[in-house]
C-alpha atoms as a PDB file:
ATOM      1  CA  MET A   1    -117.585 -37.348  76.981  1.00  0.00           C
ATOM      2  CA  LEU A   2    -118.231 -40.490  79.036  1.00  0.00           C
ATOM      3  CA  VAL A   3    -118.678 -43.754  77.134  1.00  0.00           C
ATOM      4  CA  THR A   4    -120.364 -46.689  78.857  1.00  0.00           C
ATOM      5  CA  GLY A   5    -120.091 -50.154  77.364  1.00  0.00           C
ATOM      6  CA  ALA A   6    -116.606 -48.947  76.509  1.00  0.00           C
ATOM      7  CA  THR A   7    -115.165 -52.310  75.465  1.00  0.00           C
ATOM      8  CA  GLY A   8    -118.238 -53.478  73.555  1.00  0.00           C
ATOM      9  CA  ARG A   9    -118.777 -53.731  69.818  1.00  0.00           C
ATOM     10  CA  VAL A  10    -120.144 -50.193  69.492  1.00  0.00           C
ATOM     11  CA  GLY A  11    -118.753 -48.408  72.538  1.00  0.00           C
ATOM     12  CA  ARG A  12    -115.142 -49.261  71.743  1.00  0.00           C
ATOM     13  CA  VAL A  13    -115.453 -47.682  68.279  1.00  0.00           C
ATOM     14  CA  VAL A  14    -117.275 -44.646  69.709  1.00  0.00           C
ATOM     15  CA  ILE A  15    -114.118 -44.020  71.742  1.00  0.00           C
ATOM     16  CA  ASP A  16    -111.965 -44.078  68.605  1.00  0.00           C
ATOM     17  CA  GLU A  17    -114.363 -41.744  66.795  1.00  0.00           C
ATOM     18  CA  LEU A  18    -114.277 -39.239  69.643  1.00  0.00           C
ATOM     19  CA  LEU A  19    -110.494 -39.350  69.894  1.00  0.00           C
ATOM     20  CA  ASP A  20    -110.215 -38.805  66.134  1.00  0.00           C
ATOM     21  CA  ALA A  21    -112.364 -35.691  66.580  1.00  0.00           C
ATOM     22  CA  ALA A  22    -110.027 -34.467  69.367  1.00  0.00           C
ATOM     23  CA  VAL A  23    -112.781 -34.819  71.976  1.00  0.00           C
ATOM     24  CA  PRO A  24    -111.625 -35.697  75.521  1.00  0.00           C
ATOM     25  CA  VAL A  25    -112.919 -39.161  76.394  1.00  0.00           C
ATOM     26  CA  ARG A  26    -113.736 -41.027  79.564  1.00  0.00           C
ATOM     27  CA  ALA A  27    -114.583 -44.733  79.603  1.00  0.00           C
ATOM     28  CA  LEU A  28    -116.650 -46.618  82.149  1.00  0.00           C
ATOM     29  CA  THR A  29    -115.785 -50.291  82.590  1.00  0.00           C
ATOM     30  CA  ARG A  30    -116.872 -52.895  85.114  1.00  0.00           C
ATOM     31  CA  ARG A  31    -113.365 -54.329  85.420  1.00  0.00           C
ATOM     32  CA  SER A  32    -110.222 -52.339  86.133  1.00  0.00           C
ATOM     33  CA  GLU A  33    -108.122 -54.577  83.899  1.00  0.00           C
ATOM     34  CA  ALA A  34    -110.129 -53.370  80.886  1.00  0.00           C
ATOM     35  CA  ALA A  35    -108.084 -50.166  80.990  1.00  0.00           C
ATOM     36  CA  ALA A  36    -105.215 -52.009  79.342  1.00  0.00           C
ATOM     37  CA  THR A  37    -107.327 -52.550  76.210  1.00  0.00           C
ATOM     38  CA  LEU A  38    -108.142 -48.864  75.740  1.00  0.00           C
ATOM     39  CA  PRO A  39    -106.027 -46.079  74.216  1.00  0.00           C
ATOM     40  CA  ALA A  40    -103.720 -44.235  76.601  1.00  0.00           C
ATOM     41  CA  ALA A  41    -105.550 -40.964  75.941  1.00  0.00           C
ATOM     42  CA  VAL A  42    -108.738 -42.333  77.528  1.00  0.00           C
ATOM     43  CA  GLU A  43    -109.467 -41.590  81.173  1.00  0.00           C
ATOM     44  CA  VAL A  44    -110.779 -44.911  82.515  1.00  0.00           C
ATOM     45  CA  PHE A  45    -113.173 -45.260  85.454  1.00  0.00           C
ATOM     46  CA  THR A  46    -114.418 -48.446  87.062  1.00  0.00           C
ATOM     47  CA  GLY A  47    -118.115 -48.537  87.834  1.00  0.00           C
ATOM     48  CA  ASP A  48    -121.191 -50.713  87.650  1.00  0.00           C
ATOM     49  CA  LEU A  49    -124.681 -49.744  86.501  1.00  0.00           C
ATOM     50  CA  THR A  50    -126.114 -51.968  89.233  1.00  0.00           C
ATOM     51  CA  VAL A  51    -124.326 -49.800  91.826  1.00  0.00           C
ATOM     52  CA  PRO A  52    -125.411 -46.292  90.791  1.00  0.00           C
ATOM     53  CA  GLU A  53    -123.226 -44.451  93.302  1.00  0.00           C
ATOM     54  CA  SER A  54    -120.147 -46.073  91.700  1.00  0.00           C
ATOM     55  CA  LEU A  55    -120.804 -43.927  88.610  1.00  0.00           C
ATOM     56  CA  ASP A  56    -120.247 -40.596  90.399  1.00  0.00           C
ATOM     57  CA  PRO A  57    -116.462 -40.304  89.864  1.00  0.00           C
ATOM     58  CA  ALA A  58    -116.867 -40.869  86.116  1.00  0.00           C
ATOM     59  CA  LEU A  59    -119.819 -38.469  85.886  1.00  0.00           C
ATOM     60  CA  ASN A  60    -118.252 -35.596  87.826  1.00  0.00           C
ATOM     61  CA  GLY A  61    -117.281 -32.988  85.253  1.00  0.00           C
ATOM     62  CA  ALA A  62    -118.557 -34.990  82.265  1.00  0.00           C
ATOM     63  CA  GLY A  63    -120.440 -33.096  79.586  1.00  0.00           C
ATOM     64  CA  ALA A  64    -122.365 -35.922  77.939  1.00  0.00           C
ATOM     65  CA  VAL A  65    -122.804 -39.690  78.192  1.00  0.00           C
ATOM     66  CA  PHE A  66    -123.100 -42.461  75.628  1.00  0.00           C
ATOM     67  CA  LEU A  67    -125.373 -44.923  77.406  1.00  0.00           C
ATOM     68  CA  VAL A  68    -125.308 -48.622  76.596  1.00  0.00           C
ATOM     69  CA  TRP A  69    -127.605 -50.475  78.979  1.00  0.00           C
ATOM     70  CA  THR A  70    -126.111 -53.757  80.202  1.00  0.00           C
ATOM     71  CA  ALA A  71    -127.815 -54.086  83.592  1.00  0.00           C
ATOM     72  CA  PRO A  72    -131.133 -55.388  84.959  1.00  0.00           C
ATOM     73  CA  PRO A  73    -134.131 -53.062  84.488  1.00  0.00           C
ATOM     74  CA  GLU A  74    -134.579 -52.458  88.212  1.00  0.00           C
ATOM     75  CA  ALA A  75    -131.355 -50.424  88.244  1.00  0.00           C
ATOM     76  CA  ALA A  76    -132.513 -48.020  85.535  1.00  0.00           C
ATOM     77  CA  ALA A  77    -134.338 -45.401  87.605  1.00  0.00           C
ATOM     78  CA  ALA A  78    -131.445 -44.854  90.004  1.00  0.00           C
ATOM     79  CA  VAL A  79    -128.909 -44.667  87.174  1.00  0.00           C
ATOM     80  CA  VAL A  80    -130.953 -42.106  85.237  1.00  0.00           C
ATOM     81  CA  GLU A  81    -131.324 -40.065  88.426  1.00  0.00           C
ATOM     82  CA  ARG A  82    -127.537 -40.114  88.779  1.00  0.00           C
ATOM     83  CA  LEU A  83    -127.076 -39.059  85.160  1.00  0.00           C
ATOM     84  CA  ALA A  84    -129.511 -36.167  85.516  1.00  0.00           C
ATOM     85  CA  ALA A  85    -127.650 -34.904  88.583  1.00  0.00           C
ATOM     86  CA  HIS A  86    -124.353 -34.650  86.699  1.00  0.00           C
ATOM     87  CA  VAL A  87    -124.780 -34.202  82.952  1.00  0.00           C
ATOM     88  CA  ARG A  88    -127.003 -32.427  80.441  1.00  0.00           C
ATOM     89  CA  ARG A  89    -126.761 -34.688  77.394  1.00  0.00           C
ATOM     90  CA  VAL A  90    -127.251 -38.444  76.869  1.00  0.00           C
ATOM     91  CA  VAL A  91    -127.037 -40.452  73.663  1.00  0.00           C
ATOM     92  CA  PHE A  92    -128.828 -43.736  74.283  1.00  0.00           C
ATOM     93  CA  LEU A  93    -128.208 -46.914  72.293  1.00  0.00           C
ATOM     94  CA  SER A  94    -131.732 -48.291  72.019  1.00  0.00           C
ATOM     95  CA  SER A  95    -133.595 -50.519  69.541  1.00  0.00           C
ATOM     96  CA  PRO A  96    -136.122 -49.869  66.721  1.00  0.00           C
ATOM     97  CA  HIS A  97    -139.138 -50.995  68.761  1.00  0.00           C
ATOM     98  CA  ARG A  98    -141.233 -48.088  67.444  1.00  0.00           C
ATOM     99  CA  THR A  99    -140.492 -48.873  63.810  1.00  0.00           C
ATOM    100  CA  PRO A 100    -143.603 -49.713  61.726  1.00  0.00           C
ATOM    101  CA  HIS A 101    -142.214 -52.894  60.196  1.00  0.00           C
ATOM    102  CA  PRO A 102    -143.203 -56.433  61.239  1.00  0.00           C
ATOM    103  CA  PHE A 103    -139.576 -57.408  61.827  1.00  0.00           C
ATOM    104  CA  PHE A 104    -139.385 -54.963  64.766  1.00  0.00           C
ATOM    105  CA  GLN A 105    -142.875 -55.490  66.163  1.00  0.00           C
ATOM    106  CA  GLN A 106    -142.481 -58.911  67.776  1.00  0.00           C
ATOM    107  CA  PRO A 107    -142.759 -59.342  71.578  1.00  0.00           C
ATOM    108  CA  ASN A 108    -139.303 -58.497  72.878  1.00  0.00           C
ATOM    109  CA  PRO A 109    -138.200 -58.063  76.521  1.00  0.00           C
ATOM    110  CA  MET A 110    -135.254 -55.902  75.417  1.00  0.00           C
ATOM    111  CA  ALA A 111    -137.605 -53.548  73.580  1.00  0.00           C
ATOM    112  CA  ALA A 112    -139.674 -53.161  76.734  1.00  0.00           C
ATOM    113  CA  LEU A 113    -136.518 -52.382  78.706  1.00  0.00           C
ATOM    114  CA  HIS A 114    -135.397 -49.797  76.156  1.00  0.00           C
ATOM    115  CA  ALA A 115    -138.835 -48.157  76.086  1.00  0.00           C
ATOM    116  CA  GLY A 116    -138.762 -47.849  79.864  1.00  0.00           C
ATOM    117  CA  LEU A 117    -135.329 -46.238  79.811  1.00  0.00           C
ATOM    118  CA  GLU A 118    -136.438 -43.766  77.160  1.00  0.00           C
ATOM    119  CA  ARG A 119    -139.351 -42.725  79.364  1.00  0.00           C
ATOM    120  CA  LEU A 120    -137.055 -42.287  82.365  1.00  0.00           C
ATOM    121  CA  LEU A 121    -134.647 -40.116  80.360  1.00  0.00           C
ATOM    122  CA  ALA A 122    -137.515 -37.925  79.170  1.00  0.00           C
ATOM    123  CA  VAL A 123    -139.017 -37.516  82.655  1.00  0.00           C
ATOM    124  CA  ALA A 124    -135.579 -36.627  84.055  1.00  0.00           C
ATOM    125  CA  GLY A 125    -135.388 -33.676  81.654  1.00  0.00           C
ATOM    126  CA  LEU A 126    -132.142 -34.809  80.030  1.00  0.00           C
ATOM    127  CA  GLU A 127    -131.325 -33.671  76.500  1.00  0.00           C
ATOM    128  CA  SER A 128    -131.417 -37.148  75.031  1.00  0.00           C
ATOM    129  CA  THR A 129    -130.735 -38.478  71.565  1.00  0.00           C
ATOM    130  CA  VAL A 130    -131.936 -42.000  70.819  1.00  0.00           C
ATOM    131  CA  ILE A 131    -130.170 -44.092  68.201  1.00  0.00           C
ATOM    132  CA  ARG A 132    -131.813 -47.325  67.134  1.00  0.00           C
ATOM    133  CA  PRO A 133    -129.630 -49.671  65.107  1.00  0.00           C
ATOM    134  CA  GLY A 134    -131.442 -52.435  63.286  1.00  0.00           C
ATOM    135  CA  MET A 135    -129.675 -55.732  62.708  1.00  0.00           C
ATOM    136  CA  LEU A 136    -125.941 -55.280  63.319  1.00  0.00           C
ATOM    137  CA  ALA A 137    -123.694 -56.674  60.605  1.00  0.00           C
ATOM    138  CA  SER A 138    -121.446 -58.169  63.278  1.00  0.00           C
ATOM    139  CA  ASN A 139    -124.233 -60.493  64.430  1.00  0.00           C
ATOM    140  CA  SER A 140    -123.256 -62.708  61.518  1.00  0.00           C
ATOM    141  CA  LEU A 141    -119.959 -63.452  63.269  1.00  0.00           C
ATOM    142  CA  ALA A 142    -121.713 -64.942  66.275  1.00  0.00           C
ATOM    143  CA  TRP A 143    -124.292 -66.732  64.145  1.00  0.00           C
ATOM    144  CA  TRP A 144    -122.407 -68.088  61.152  1.00  0.00           C
ATOM    145  CA  ALA A 145    -118.657 -67.831  61.696  1.00  0.00           C
ATOM    146  CA  PRO A 146    -118.309 -71.117  63.659  1.00  0.00           C
ATOM    147  CA  ALA A 147    -119.736 -73.160  60.765  1.00  0.00           C
ATOM    148  CA  ILE A 148    -117.778 -71.171  58.164  1.00  0.00           C
ATOM    149  CA  ARG A 149    -114.498 -71.640  60.055  1.00  0.00           C
ATOM    150  CA  ALA A 150    -115.196 -75.360  60.209  1.00  0.00           C
ATOM    151  CA  GLY A 151    -115.823 -75.494  56.464  1.00  0.00           C
ATOM    152  CA  GLU A 152    -119.413 -76.572  57.016  1.00  0.00           C
ATOM    153  CA  ALA A 153    -122.694 -75.423  55.528  1.00  0.00           C
ATOM    154  CA  VAL A 154    -124.470 -72.596  57.320  1.00  0.00           C
ATOM    155  CA  ARG A 155    -127.709 -74.074  58.637  1.00  0.00           C
ATOM    156  CA  TRP A 156    -130.167 -71.380  59.698  1.00  0.00           C
ATOM    157  CA  PRO A 157    -133.917 -70.764  59.827  1.00  0.00           C
ATOM    158  CA  TYR A 158    -135.790 -68.400  57.521  1.00  0.00           C
ATOM    159  CA  GLY A 159    -133.110 -67.934  54.884  1.00  0.00           C
ATOM    160  CA  ALA A 160    -135.574 -65.816  52.883  1.00  0.00           C
ATOM    161  CA  ALA A 161    -136.032 -63.295  55.709  1.00  0.00           C
ATOM    162  CA  GLU A 162    -134.742 -59.872  54.657  1.00  0.00           C
ATOM    163  CA  THR A 163    -132.804 -57.465  56.872  1.00  0.00           C
ATOM    164  CA  ALA A 164    -130.644 -54.398  56.219  1.00  0.00           C
ATOM    165  CA  PRO A 165    -127.504 -55.050  58.291  1.00  0.00           C
ATOM    166  CA  VAL A 166    -125.872 -51.880  59.584  1.00  0.00           C
ATOM    167  CA  ASP A 167    -122.110 -51.696  60.045  1.00  0.00           C
ATOM    168  CA  ASP A 168    -121.200 -51.328  63.722  1.00  0.00           C
ATOM    169  CA  ARG A 169    -118.690 -48.649  62.712  1.00  0.00           C
ATOM    170  CA  ASP A 170    -121.472 -46.527  61.228  1.00  0.00           C
ATOM    171  CA  VAL A 171    -123.511 -46.868  64.421  1.00  0.00           C
ATOM    172  CA  ALA A 172    -120.486 -45.742  66.444  1.00  0.00           C
ATOM    173  CA  ALA A 173    -119.817 -42.818  64.104  1.00  0.00           C
ATOM    174  CA  VAL A 174    -123.413 -41.626  64.458  1.00  0.00           C
ATOM    175  CA  ALA A 175    -123.227 -41.988  68.240  1.00  0.00           C
ATOM    176  CA  ALA A 176    -120.029 -39.955  68.407  1.00  0.00           C
ATOM    177  CA  ARG A 177    -121.315 -37.248  66.068  1.00  0.00           C
ATOM    178  CA  THR A 178    -124.520 -36.797  68.050  1.00  0.00           C
ATOM    179  CA  LEU A 179    -122.504 -36.651  71.283  1.00  0.00           C
ATOM    180  CA  PHE A 180    -120.046 -33.912  70.428  1.00  0.00           C
ATOM    181  CA  GLN A 181    -121.955 -31.856  67.859  1.00  0.00           C
ATOM    182  CA  ASP A 182    -124.901 -29.619  68.651  1.00  0.00           C
ATOM    183  CA  GLY A 183    -128.264 -29.969  66.954  1.00  0.00           C
ATOM    184  CA  TYR A 184    -129.167 -33.561  67.795  1.00  0.00           C
ATOM    185  CA  ALA A 185    -130.853 -33.154  71.189  1.00  0.00           C
ATOM    186  CA  GLY A 186    -134.291 -34.730  71.018  1.00  0.00           C
ATOM    187  CA  GLY A 187    -133.351 -36.680  67.895  1.00  0.00           C
ATOM    188  CA  ASP A 188    -134.614 -40.208  67.328  1.00  0.00           C
ATOM    189  CA  TYR A 189    -132.787 -42.135  64.601  1.00  0.00           C
ATOM    190  CA  VAL A 190    -133.290 -45.651  63.218  1.00  0.00           C
ATOM    191  CA  LEU A 191    -129.960 -46.764  61.739  1.00  0.00           C
ATOM    192  CA  THR A 192    -129.820 -49.363  58.967  1.00  0.00           C
ATOM    193  CA  GLY A 193    -127.547 -50.449  56.197  1.00  0.00           C
ATOM    194  CA  PRO A 194    -128.278 -49.251  52.654  1.00  0.00           C
ATOM    195  CA  GLU A 195    -129.872 -52.398  51.249  1.00  0.00           C
ATOM    196  CA  SER A 196    -132.289 -55.208  51.999  1.00  0.00           C
ATOM    197  CA  LEU A 197    -130.720 -58.674  51.819  1.00  0.00           C
ATOM    198  CA  THR A 198    -132.061 -62.100  52.654  1.00  0.00           C
ATOM    199  CA  GLN A 199    -130.116 -64.043  55.250  1.00  0.00           C
ATOM    200  CA  ALA A 200    -129.104 -66.549  52.581  1.00  0.00           C
ATOM    201  CA  ALA A 201    -127.820 -63.700  50.406  1.00  0.00           C
ATOM    202  CA  GLN A 202    -125.775 -62.375  53.318  1.00  0.00           C
ATOM    203  CA  VAL A 203    -124.070 -65.756  53.591  1.00  0.00           C
ATOM    204  CA  ASP A 204    -123.332 -65.566  49.853  1.00  0.00           C
ATOM    205  CA  VAL A 205    -121.754 -62.141  50.351  1.00  0.00           C
ATOM    206  CA  ILE A 206    -119.505 -63.529  53.091  1.00  0.00           C
ATOM    207  CA  GLY A 207    -118.536 -66.350  50.746  1.00  0.00           C
ATOM    208  CA  ASP A 208    -117.582 -63.806  48.086  1.00  0.00           C
ATOM    209  CA  ALA A 209    -115.374 -62.033  50.618  1.00  0.00           C
ATOM    210  CA  LEU A 210    -113.641 -65.325  51.400  1.00  0.00           C
ATOM    211  CA  GLY A 211    -113.358 -66.333  47.752  1.00  0.00           C
ATOM    212  CA  ARG A 212    -115.344 -69.519  48.153  1.00  0.00           C
ATOM    213  CA  ARG A 213    -118.926 -70.679  48.042  1.00  0.00           C
ATOM    214  CA  ILE A 214    -120.645 -71.247  51.371  1.00  0.00           C
ATOM    215  CA  VAL A 215    -123.614 -73.594  51.281  1.00  0.00           C
ATOM    216  CA  PHE A 216    -126.756 -72.320  53.001  1.00  0.00           C
ATOM    217  CA  GLU A 217    -129.180 -74.941  54.290  1.00  0.00           C
ATOM    218  CA  GLU A 218    -132.621 -74.110  55.639  1.00  0.00           C
ATOM    219  CA  MET A 219    -133.128 -75.157  59.247  1.00  0.00           C
ATOM    220  CA  ALA A 220    -136.551 -75.796  60.763  1.00  0.00           C
ATOM    221  CA  PRO A 221    -137.487 -73.257  63.464  1.00  0.00           C
ATOM    222  CA  GLU A 222    -138.058 -76.088  65.943  1.00  0.00           C
ATOM    223  CA  GLU A 223    -134.501 -77.342  65.443  1.00  0.00           C
ATOM    224  CA  PHE A 224    -133.116 -73.837  65.908  1.00  0.00           C
ATOM    225  CA  ARG A 225    -135.054 -73.510  69.142  1.00  0.00           C
ATOM    226  CA  SER A 226    -133.741 -76.856  70.354  1.00  0.00           C
ATOM    227  CA  LEU A 227    -130.119 -76.072  69.443  1.00  0.00           C
ATOM    228  CA  SER A 228    -130.354 -72.685  71.173  1.00  0.00           C
ATOM    229  CA  GLU A 229    -131.271 -74.147  74.549  1.00  0.00           C
ATOM    230  CA  GLY A 230    -128.700 -73.119  77.105  1.00  0.00           C
ATOM    231  CA  THR A 231    -127.042 -70.576  74.832  1.00  0.00           C
ATOM    232  CA  ALA A 232    -129.745 -67.877  74.669  1.00  0.00           C
ATOM    233  CA  PRO A 233    -132.866 -67.066  76.700  1.00  0.00           C
ATOM    234  CA  SER A 234    -135.970 -68.679  75.254  1.00  0.00           C
ATOM    235  CA  SER A 235    -137.621 -65.257  75.013  1.00  0.00           C
ATOM    236  CA  VAL A 236    -134.813 -64.040  72.729  1.00  0.00           C
ATOM    237  CA  VAL A 237    -135.019 -67.153  70.564  1.00  0.00           C
ATOM    238  CA  ASP A 238    -138.784 -66.780  70.264  1.00  0.00           C
ATOM    239  CA  MET A 239    -138.387 -63.111  69.329  1.00  0.00           C
ATOM    240  CA  LEU A 240    -135.807 -63.854  66.635  1.00  0.00           C
ATOM    241  CA  LEU A 241    -137.845 -66.628  65.077  1.00  0.00           C
ATOM    242  CA  ALA A 242    -140.973 -64.491  65.068  1.00  0.00           C
ATOM    243  CA  ALA A 243    -139.098 -61.523  63.590  1.00  0.00           C
ATOM    244  CA  TRP A 244    -137.489 -63.571  60.819  1.00  0.00           C
ATOM    245  CA  SER A 245    -140.795 -65.232  60.018  1.00  0.00           C
ATOM    246  CA  ALA A 246    -142.479 -61.828  59.767  1.00  0.00           C
ATOM    247  CA  ALA A 247    -139.704 -60.544  57.482  1.00  0.00           C
ATOM    248  CA  VAL A 248    -140.109 -63.249  54.825  1.00  0.00           C
ATOM    249  CA  GLY A 249    -141.514 -61.922  51.579  1.00  0.00           C
ATOM    250  CA  GLN A 250    -141.052 -58.205  52.161  1.00  0.00           C
ATOM    251  CA  PRO A 251    -138.091 -55.826  51.911  1.00  0.00           C
ATOM    252  CA  ALA A 252    -136.322 -54.781  55.083  1.00  0.00           C
ATOM    253  CA  TYR A 253    -136.902 -51.388  56.646  1.00  0.00           C
ATOM    254  CA  VAL A 254    -134.188 -49.052  55.279  1.00  0.00           C
ATOM    255  CA  THR A 255    -133.519 -45.479  56.430  1.00  0.00           C
ATOM    256  CA  THR A 256    -131.217 -42.649  55.336  1.00  0.00           C
ATOM    257  CA  ALA A 257    -130.300 -41.669  58.915  1.00  0.00           C
ATOM    258  CA  VAL A 258    -126.631 -42.693  58.671  1.00  0.00           C
ATOM    259  CA  ALA A 259    -126.138 -40.643  55.510  1.00  0.00           C
ATOM    260  CA  ASP A 260    -128.150 -37.729  56.891  1.00  0.00           C
ATOM    261  CA  ILE A 261    -125.972 -37.470  60.001  1.00  0.00           C
ATOM    262  CA  LEU A 262    -122.553 -38.428  58.637  1.00  0.00           C
ATOM    263  CA  GLY A 263    -122.860 -36.832  55.196  1.00  0.00           C
ATOM    264  CA  ARG A 264    -121.791 -40.050  53.469  1.00  0.00           C
ATOM    265  CA  ALA A 265    -123.433 -43.297  52.445  1.00  0.00           C
ATOM    266  CA  PRO A 266    -123.551 -46.086  55.033  1.00  0.00           C
ATOM    267  CA  ARG A 267    -121.191 -48.983  54.458  1.00  0.00           C
ATOM    268  CA  THR A 268    -122.688 -51.926  52.600  1.00  0.00           C
ATOM    269  CA  PHE A 269    -122.759 -55.433  54.018  1.00  0.00           C
ATOM    270  CA  ARG A 270    -120.363 -56.398  51.216  1.00  0.00           C
ATOM    271  CA  ARG A 271    -117.893 -53.799  52.481  1.00  0.00           C
ATOM    272  CA  TRP A 272    -118.328 -55.013  56.062  1.00  0.00           C
ATOM    273  CA  ALA A 273    -117.754 -58.647  55.018  1.00  0.00           C
ATOM    274  CA  ALA A 274    -114.620 -57.763  53.062  1.00  0.00           C
ATOM    275  CA  ASP A 275    -113.206 -55.788  55.986  1.00  0.00           C
ATOM    276  CA  HIS A 276    -113.925 -58.632  58.420  1.00  0.00           C
ATOM    277  CA  ALA A 277    -113.122 -61.628  56.223  1.00  0.00           C
ATOM    278  CA  ILE A 278    -110.299 -62.782  58.484  1.00  0.00           C
ATOM    279  CA  ALA A 279    -112.731 -63.033  61.418  1.00  0.00           C
ATOM    280  CA  PHE A 280    -114.554 -65.805  59.521  1.00  0.00           C
ATOM    281  CA  THR A 281    -111.373 -67.844  59.254  1.00  0.00           C
ATOM    282  CA  GLU A 282    -109.794 -67.143  62.654  1.00  0.00           C
ATOM    283  CA  GLY A 283    -110.569 -65.218  65.820  1.00  0.00           C
ATOM    284  CA  SER A 284    -113.998 -64.516  67.249  1.00  0.00           C
ATOM    285  CA  GLY A 285    -116.649 -61.802  67.300  1.00  0.00           C
ATOM    286  CA  GLY A 286    -117.025 -59.181  70.014  1.00  0.00           C
ATOM    287  CA  SER A 287    -119.930 -58.634  72.374  1.00  0.00           C
ATOM    288  CA  GLU A 288    -121.653 -55.627  73.844  1.00  0.00           C
ATOM    289  CA  GLY A 289    -120.669 -54.636  77.349  1.00  0.00           C
ATOM    290  CA  SER A 290    -117.692 -53.595  79.414  1.00  0.00           C
END
């Protein structure tokens, strides 16, 4: 099995899941030095999605690919063509852009990119499985950990917006299961945590994990947009604000897909916060990519 995005938040755990299942694993990374961060049992290849021919050594002899897209959209057609020439199965980490809930229906360039890739995979005749995680629990590290580490209040817009954070480890476990087990070709799965929580409540849960109260202060959307300049594309900021605004006053979209595939309940956000408490006092969160 070839894992792209092998050092990212999800891809790195997919590797562990596959190794635990005694499945031979290959990893694709953009930088050769990334090999030192991966288990010795992993066969590491250097390649870049923007240079499709660089993928051939990793794809030769591979049975299936976990695809995390980290490149510009113009590279997609050539990469999918390369995949189709070498492998039969692809599990694609997409987004819930088809989900009938206002939170996921805001204008979103990433959703358009994912939709285009899904069409390319279908046209290429690959046996594809699409997994669509909702809000990742680990996003809270990037968003709120700096203030929490500094002992400050968490200031954030739309504290009443509800989401169902899904544990990155559950996403990785689903990805691995659908890669190495038969029966998931053609599957399309929206992955969520088990419960709907407001953003303010999520901060409270993190505070419980740390054994102290964390103050949540509502931030005006305009201030959030201003503070985000230079740190995130304006289109992403606009999408987030619109999504959170649309999510106020209604429960988050919750599915049973994690339990259906893994045969166990998904981890709660409380469990995730307890397991990652130290990351809110020291260290930093991961990012998707390789």
